[in-house]
Coordinates of C-alpha atoms in Angstrom, one line a residue:
Chain A
M1 CA 21.7 -38.8 -14.4
S2 CA 18.0 -39.6 -14.5
K3 CA 18.0 -38.4 -10.9
R4 CA 19.4 -35.2 -11.9
I5 CA 16.9 -34.6 -14.5
L6 CA 14.1 -35.5 -12.0
I7 CA 15.4 -32.9 -9.5
W8 CA 15.9 -30.0 -11.9
G9 CA 12.9 -30.9 -14.1
S10 CA 10.4 -30.9 -11.1
T11 CA 12.1 -27.8 -9.7
V12 CA 11.4 -25.8 -13.1
L13 CA 7.9 -27.3 -13.2
V14 CA 7.0 -26.3 -9.6
L15 CA 8.6 -22.8 -10.0
V16 CA 6.7 -22.1 -13.5
G17 CA 3.5 -23.7 -12.1
F18 CA 3.5 -21.5 -9.0
V19 CA 4.6 -18.3 -10.9
A20 CA 1.8 -18.8 -13.6
G21 CA -0.7 -19.3 -10.8
L22 CA 0.6 -16.2 -9.0
A23 CA 0.2 -14.0 -12.1
Y24 CA -3.3 -15.4 -12.7
L25 CA -4.2 -14.7 -9.0
A26 CA -2.9 -11.1 -9.0
K27 CA -4.7 -10.4 -12.3
Q28 CA -8.0 -12.2 -10.9
D29 CA -8.1 -9.8 -8.1
A30 CA -8.3 -7.0 -10.5
A31 CA -10.9 -8.6 -12.8
K32 CA -13.2 -8.9 -10.0
K33 CA -13.6 -5.2 -9.9
P34 CA -16.9 -4.1 -11.6
S35 CA -15.5 -2.2 -14.3
D36 CA -14.1 -5.3 -15.9
T37 CA -17.4 -7.0 -15.9
G38 CA -18.9 -4.4 -18.0
S39 CA -20.6 -2.2 -15.6
P40 CA -19.5 1.2 -14.8
T41 CA -17.1 1.9 -11.8
R42 CA -18.9 2.7 -8.6
A43 CA -17.9 4.4 -5.4
A44 CA -19.0 3.1 -2.1
D45 CA -22.2 4.8 -0.7
V46 CA -21.8 7.8 1.5
T47 CA -21.9 6.8 5.2
A48 CA -21.8 8.8 8.5
S49 CA -18.1 8.5 8.6
D50 CA -17.7 10.6 5.4
W51 CA -17.1 14.3 5.5
T52 CA -20.3 15.8 3.9
K53 CA -21.9 19.0 2.9
G54 CA -25.5 19.4 2.0
P55 CA -28.8 17.5 2.9
A56 CA -28.5 13.9 3.5
D57 CA -31.7 13.2 1.5
A58 CA -30.4 15.1 -1.6
R59 CA -31.2 13.3 -4.8
V60 CA -27.7 14.0 -6.1
T61 CA -24.6 13.2 -4.3
L62 CA -21.1 14.2 -5.8
I63 CA -18.1 12.2 -4.1
E64 CA -14.7 13.6 -4.7
Y65 CA -11.5 11.6 -4.2
S66 CA -8.8 14.1 -3.8
D67 CA -5.2 14.8 -2.7
L68 CA -4.7 18.1 -0.9
Q69 CA -1.2 18.5 -2.4
C70 CA -2.3 17.6 -5.8
P71 CA -2.2 20.8 -8.2
A72 CA -5.1 19.4 -10.2
C73 CA -7.1 19.2 -7.0
G74 CA -6.3 22.7 -6.2
F75 CA -7.4 23.8 -9.5
F76 CA -10.9 22.0 -9.1
Y77 CA -11.2 23.3 -5.5
P78 CA -12.6 26.7 -6.3
I79 CA -14.9 25.0 -8.9
V80 CA -16.2 22.5 -6.7
K81 CA -16.7 25.1 -4.0
Q82 CA -18.6 27.4 -6.3
V83 CA -20.9 24.4 -7.3
S84 CA -21.4 23.5 -3.7
T85 CA -22.3 27.0 -2.7
E86 CA -24.8 27.3 -5.6
Y87 CA -26.4 23.8 -5.2
G88 CA -25.8 23.5 -1.4
D89 CA -29.4 22.8 -0.9
R90 CA -30.1 20.2 -3.3
V91 CA -26.7 18.3 -3.8
R92 CA -24.8 16.6 -1.2
F93 CA -21.1 16.7 -1.5
A94 CA -18.5 14.1 0.1
Y95 CA -14.8 14.5 0.2
R96 CA -12.6 11.4 0.5
H97 CA -8.7 11.2 1.0
F98 CA -6.8 9.7 -1.9
P99 CA -3.2 10.9 -1.0
L100 CA -0.7 9.9 -3.7
R101 CA 1.9 9.4 -1.2
Q102 CA 4.5 8.3 -3.8
I103 CA 4.6 11.6 -5.5
H104 CA 3.2 14.0 -2.8
K105 CA 5.1 13.6 0.4
N106 CA 2.8 15.9 2.5
A107 CA -0.5 14.7 1.0
E108 CA -0.9 12.2 3.9
L109 CA -0.1 14.7 6.6
A110 CA -2.3 17.1 4.9
A111 CA -5.3 14.6 5.0
R112 CA -4.6 13.9 8.6
A113 CA -4.6 17.8 9.3
T114 CA -8.1 17.8 8.1
E115 CA -9.2 14.9 9.8
A116 CA -7.7 16.3 13.2
A117 CA -9.5 19.7 12.4
G118 CA -12.6 17.7 11.9
K119 CA -12.5 16.4 15.5
Q120 CA -12.9 19.8 16.5
G121 CA -15.6 20.4 14.0
K122 CA -13.9 22.2 11.4
F123 CA -13.0 19.8 8.5
W124 CA -14.2 21.9 5.9
E125 CA -12.4 25.1 7.0
M126 CA -9.0 23.2 7.2
H127 CA -9.7 21.6 3.9
D128 CA -10.5 25.0 2.2
L129 CA -7.4 26.6 4.0
L130 CA -5.2 23.8 2.8
F131 CA -6.2 24.1 -0.9
E132 CA -5.9 27.9 -0.8
K133 CA -2.5 27.7 0.8
Q134 CA -1.3 24.5 -1.2
S135 CA 1.9 26.2 -2.6
S136 CA 3.1 27.4 0.8
W137 CA 3.0 23.9 2.5
A138 CA 3.5 21.5 -0.6
Q139 CA 7.3 21.6 -0.4
E140 CA 7.7 21.9 3.4
L141 CA 10.1 19.4 4.8
A142 CA 8.1 19.1 8.1
P143 CA 4.8 20.8 7.7
T144 CA 3.3 19.9 10.9
L145 CA 4.0 23.0 12.7
L146 CA 2.8 25.1 9.7
F147 CA -0.5 23.0 10.0
M148 CA -0.7 23.7 13.6
N149 CA -0.6 27.5 12.7
Y150 CA -3.2 27.1 10.3
A151 CA -5.3 25.3 12.8
T152 CA -5.0 28.1 15.5
S153 CA -5.6 30.7 12.8
I154 CA -9.0 29.2 12.2
G155 CA -9.8 29.1 15.7
L156 CA -8.8 25.5 16.8
D157 CA -7.0 24.5 20.0
G158 CA -3.5 24.0 18.8
E159 CA -2.4 21.5 21.3
K160 CA -5.4 19.4 20.9
F161 CA -5.1 19.6 17.2
L162 CA -1.5 18.2 17.4
S163 CA -2.4 15.4 19.8
D164 CA -5.4 14.5 17.4
F165 CA -3.1 14.6 14.6
V166 CA -1.1 11.5 15.7
L167 CA -4.2 9.6 16.7
P168 CA -4.4 6.1 15.2
E169 CA -8.0 6.7 14.5
V170 CA -7.1 9.8 12.3
R171 CA -4.6 7.7 10.3
A172 CA -7.2 5.0 9.9
N173 CA -9.8 7.4 8.6
V174 CA -7.4 8.5 5.8
E175 CA -6.5 5.0 5.1
S176 CA -10.0 3.8 4.8
D177 CA -10.8 6.5 2.3
Y178 CA -7.8 5.4 0.2
Q179 CA -8.7 1.7 0.4
S180 CA -12.2 2.6 -0.7
G181 CA -10.7 4.6 -3.5
L182 CA -8.6 1.6 -4.5
D183 CA -11.7 -0.5 -4.5
A184 CA -13.5 2.0 -6.8
K185 CA -10.5 2.0 -9.1
V186 CA -9.7 5.6 -8.4
E187 CA -6.2 5.9 -10.2
G188 CA -5.7 9.7 -10.0
T189 CA -6.9 12.7 -8.4
P190 CA -9.2 14.3 -8.4
T191 CA -11.9 11.6 -9.3
F192 CA -15.6 12.3 -9.2
F193 CA -18.5 10.1 -8.6
L194 CA -21.9 11.3 -9.3
N195 CA -24.7 9.3 -7.4
G196 CA -22.1 6.5 -7.1
F197 CA -21.0 6.5 -10.9
R198 CA -17.7 7.7 -11.9
I199 CA -17.8 10.8 -14.1
S200 CA -15.0 12.1 -16.4
N201 CA -13.9 15.4 -14.9
P202 CA -15.7 18.4 -16.1
Q203 CA -13.3 21.0 -17.4
S204 CA -14.9 24.2 -16.2
Y205 CA -17.4 25.6 -13.9
D206 CA -20.1 25.6 -16.5
E207 CA -19.4 21.9 -17.5
F208 CA -19.6 21.0 -14.0
K209 CA -22.9 22.9 -13.7
S210 CA -24.5 21.2 -16.6
V211 CA -23.5 17.7 -15.2
I212 CA -25.2 18.7 -12.1
E213 CA -28.2 20.2 -13.7
R214 CA -28.7 17.0 -15.8
A215 CA -28.6 14.8 -12.7
L216 CA -31.1 17.2 -10.9
A217 CA -33.5 17.2 -13.9
P218 CA -36.6 15.1 -13.2
Q219 CA -36.3 11.7 -15.0
S220 CA -38.6 11.6 -18.2
Chain B
M1 CA 26.2 -34.2 6.4
P2 CA 25.3 -36.0 9.8
H3 CA 22.0 -37.9 9.8
N4 CA 20.2 -35.6 12.2
L5 CA 20.9 -32.5 10.0
R6 CA 18.9 -33.8 7.1
W7 CA 15.9 -31.6 7.9
F8 CA 18.0 -28.4 7.3
P9 CA 17.9 -28.5 3.5
V10 CA 14.2 -29.5 3.4
T11 CA 13.3 -26.8 5.7
L12 CA 15.3 -24.1 3.8
L13 CA 13.9 -25.4 0.5
L14 CA 10.2 -25.2 1.5
V15 CA 10.6 -21.8 3.5
S16 CA 12.4 -20.3 0.6
L17 CA 9.8 -21.4 -1.8
V18 CA 7.0 -19.8 0.4
G19 CA 9.1 -16.6 0.8
F20 CA 9.6 -16.6 -3.1
L21 CA 5.9 -17.0 -3.9
D22 CA 4.9 -14.3 -1.4
A23 CA 7.6 -11.7 -2.8
A24 CA 6.8 -12.8 -6.4
Y25 CA 3.1 -12.0 -5.8
L26 CA 3.9 -8.5 -4.6
A27 CA 6.3 -7.8 -7.6
A28 CA 3.7 -9.1 -10.0
K29 CA 1.2 -6.6 -8.5
H30 CA 3.8 -4.1 -8.7
F31 CA 4.5 -4.6 -12.4
L32 CA 0.9 -5.1 -13.4
G33 CA 0.4 -1.8 -12.0
L34 CA -2.4 -3.2 -9.7
P35 CA -3.0 -1.9 -6.0
V36 CA -2.2 -4.5 -3.3
V37 CA -5.5 -4.5 -1.1
C38 CA -5.7 -6.7 1.9
T39 CA -8.7 -7.3 4.2
F40 CA -6.7 -8.2 7.2
L41 CA -4.2 -5.4 8.6
G42 CA -5.6 -3.0 5.8
G43 CA -2.1 -1.3 5.4
C44 CA -0.9 -3.0 2.3
G45 CA -1.8 -0.1 -0.1
T46 CA 0.1 2.3 2.3
V47 CA 3.2 0.0 2.5
T48 CA 3.5 -1.3 -1.0
T49 CA 3.1 2.3 -2.4
S50 CA 5.4 4.1 0.1
R51 CA 8.7 5.4 -0.9
F52 CA 10.4 2.6 1.0
S53 CA 9.0 0.1 -1.5
V54 CA 11.5 1.1 -4.3
I55 CA 15.3 1.1 -3.9
A56 CA 17.1 3.0 -6.9
G57 CA 14.0 2.3 -9.0
I58 CA 13.9 -1.5 -8.3
P59 CA 11.0 -2.6 -6.3
V60 CA 12.0 -4.3 -3.0
A61 CA 9.6 -7.2 -3.7
L62 CA 11.5 -8.1 -6.8
L63 CA 14.8 -8.1 -4.7
G64 CA 13.1 -10.4 -2.2
A65 CA 11.9 -12.7 -4.9
C66 CA 15.5 -12.9 -6.2
Y67 CA 17.0 -13.5 -2.7
Y68 CA 14.4 -16.3 -2.1
L69 CA 14.9 -17.7 -5.6
V70 CA 18.6 -18.0 -5.0
V71 CA 18.5 -19.7 -1.8
F72 CA 15.9 -22.1 -3.1
L73 CA 18.1 -23.1 -6.3
L74 CA 21.2 -23.4 -4.2
V75 CA 19.3 -25.9 -2.0
V76 CA 18.1 -27.7 -5.0
A77 CA 21.6 -27.8 -6.4
Y78 CA 22.7 -29.2 -3.1
F79 CA 20.0 -32.1 -3.4
D80 CA 21.4 -32.5 -6.9
T81 CA 25.2 -32.6 -6.1
K82 CA 25.2 -33.3 -2.3
R83 CA 28.1 -30.6 -2.3
N84 CA 28.0 -29.2 1.4
S85 CA 29.5 -25.9 0.1
L86 CA 26.2 -25.2 -1.5
M87 CA 24.2 -25.6 1.8
V88 CA 27.0 -23.4 3.3
M89 CA 26.5 -20.7 0.7
A90 CA 22.7 -20.6 1.0
A91 CA 22.9 -20.4 4.8
R92 CA 25.5 -17.5 4.5
L93 CA 23.0 -15.6 2.5
T94 CA 20.3 -15.7 5.0
P95 CA 21.6 -12.8 7.2
V96 CA 20.9 -10.6 4.0
G97 CA 17.3 -11.4 4.0
F98 CA 17.1 -11.2 7.8
L99 CA 18.6 -7.8 8.2
A100 CA 16.3 -6.5 5.2
S101 CA 13.3 -7.8 6.9
L102 CA 14.4 -6.2 10.3
W103 CA 14.7 -2.9 8.4
F104 CA 11.2 -3.3 6.6
V105 CA 9.5 -4.3 9.9
F106 CA 11.1 -1.1 11.6
V107 CA 9.8 0.9 8.6
Q108 CA 6.2 -0.5 9.1
A109 CA 6.2 -0.1 12.7
F110 CA 7.9 3.2 13.2
L111 CA 7.9 5.2 9.9
L112 CA 4.8 4.3 8.0
K113 CA 2.8 2.9 11.1
A114 CA 0.9 0.7 8.7
W115 CA 1.3 -3.0 8.4
C116 CA 1.2 -5.2 5.1
L117 CA 0.4 -8.7 5.8
Y118 CA 2.5 -10.0 2.8
C119 CA 5.4 -8.0 4.0
L120 CA 5.0 -9.6 7.4
V121 CA 4.9 -13.2 5.8
S122 CA 8.1 -12.5 4.2
A123 CA 9.7 -11.2 7.6
V124 CA 8.6 -14.5 9.1
T125 CA 10.0 -16.7 6.3
S126 CA 13.4 -14.7 6.2
T127 CA 13.7 -15.0 10.1
I128 CA 13.1 -18.7 9.9
L129 CA 15.7 -19.0 7.2
F130 CA 18.2 -17.2 9.3
V131 CA 17.5 -19.2 12.3
V132 CA 17.6 -22.7 10.7
A133 CA 20.9 -21.5 9.1
L134 CA 22.2 -20.6 12.6
I135 CA 21.4 -23.8 13.9
Y136 CA 22.8 -25.6 10.9
F137 CA 26.3 -23.9 11.5
F138 CA 26.3 -24.6 15.1
Q139 CA 25.4 -28.3 14.6
C140 CA 27.9 -28.6 11.8
K141 CA 30.6 -27.2 14.2
K142 CA 29.7 -29.8 16.9
H143 CA 29.7 -32.7 14.3
E144 CA 32.3 -32.1 12.0
P145 CA 34.3 -28.8 12.8
T146 CA 36.0 -28.8 9.3
E147 CA 33.0 -29.3 7.1
T148 CA 31.7 -25.8 6.9
S149 CA 35.0 -24.3 5.6

């Protein structure tokens, strides 16, 4: 009888101990993130591997984590574009992929389409086109051919586009953006970081403009 | 159980515990709503948030944890009662885990083309369980043909 208690008692102890340890570990990983230590959430600095517009030495950098299939990102697209046209000489923009794969089945493929277009020097053209035509491809079962048609319509070599589309390197670029988003605690799209710090999404062009103006204003 | 078969329950016990901890970690991450990030083979985020990570609303990590826990408890019960039927029951469960792992390795290799370290650990533990169970059945047949029934 005492052996029996020993066997089951130690089993319960081992299981409870390990599970408690695991739950602690799982939470601990999250606690390491900067936002939990009191400082605001930061995004990784812009590097040469990022897709950027605007001067590299700009005093203001805006990073957008976005999903090409997300309607909210589509809503922000013309606003961000207008801001980038107006402040293109003073503000640097970086676009990072954060495909919400669970709810947007074509988001990952679309992200890869922009990366593949980028290999022929037309990342931004494809990025713009995909946002403009979001509703035509979002629900496609197999959007790859459609993407290739878009690629040829903006003057890309369709065959090269398709072969780049499946490159491990292209997938890896999307994945590393996604992982950097996770590290920066991005939870939804779009998420904007101004000079590395997360900002709450401005709700209109004018709001966006004033956020940028404030960042550009000389520090007093 | 013949003397030279004593290592089977011990192996099943230890390996199922490792598998349980691995799957429970992923399940905990899922329920805490925290992303799984791994430094080695950076695909954990892709794999654990993919559409293959949930079956009918239940995260597969939880199913995996339950599977390992059942095997583990059956072996503990065997140590307690020394009834061979419990070992046989545990051994008969192992093809389930093995086939599930084959499917998930296939998903990672060909459908997602991304690898998740924690999922691969589970593939290894379920394969070990299956192989050990196979050897167990063969050895039992050799020693005492009637024992497994």
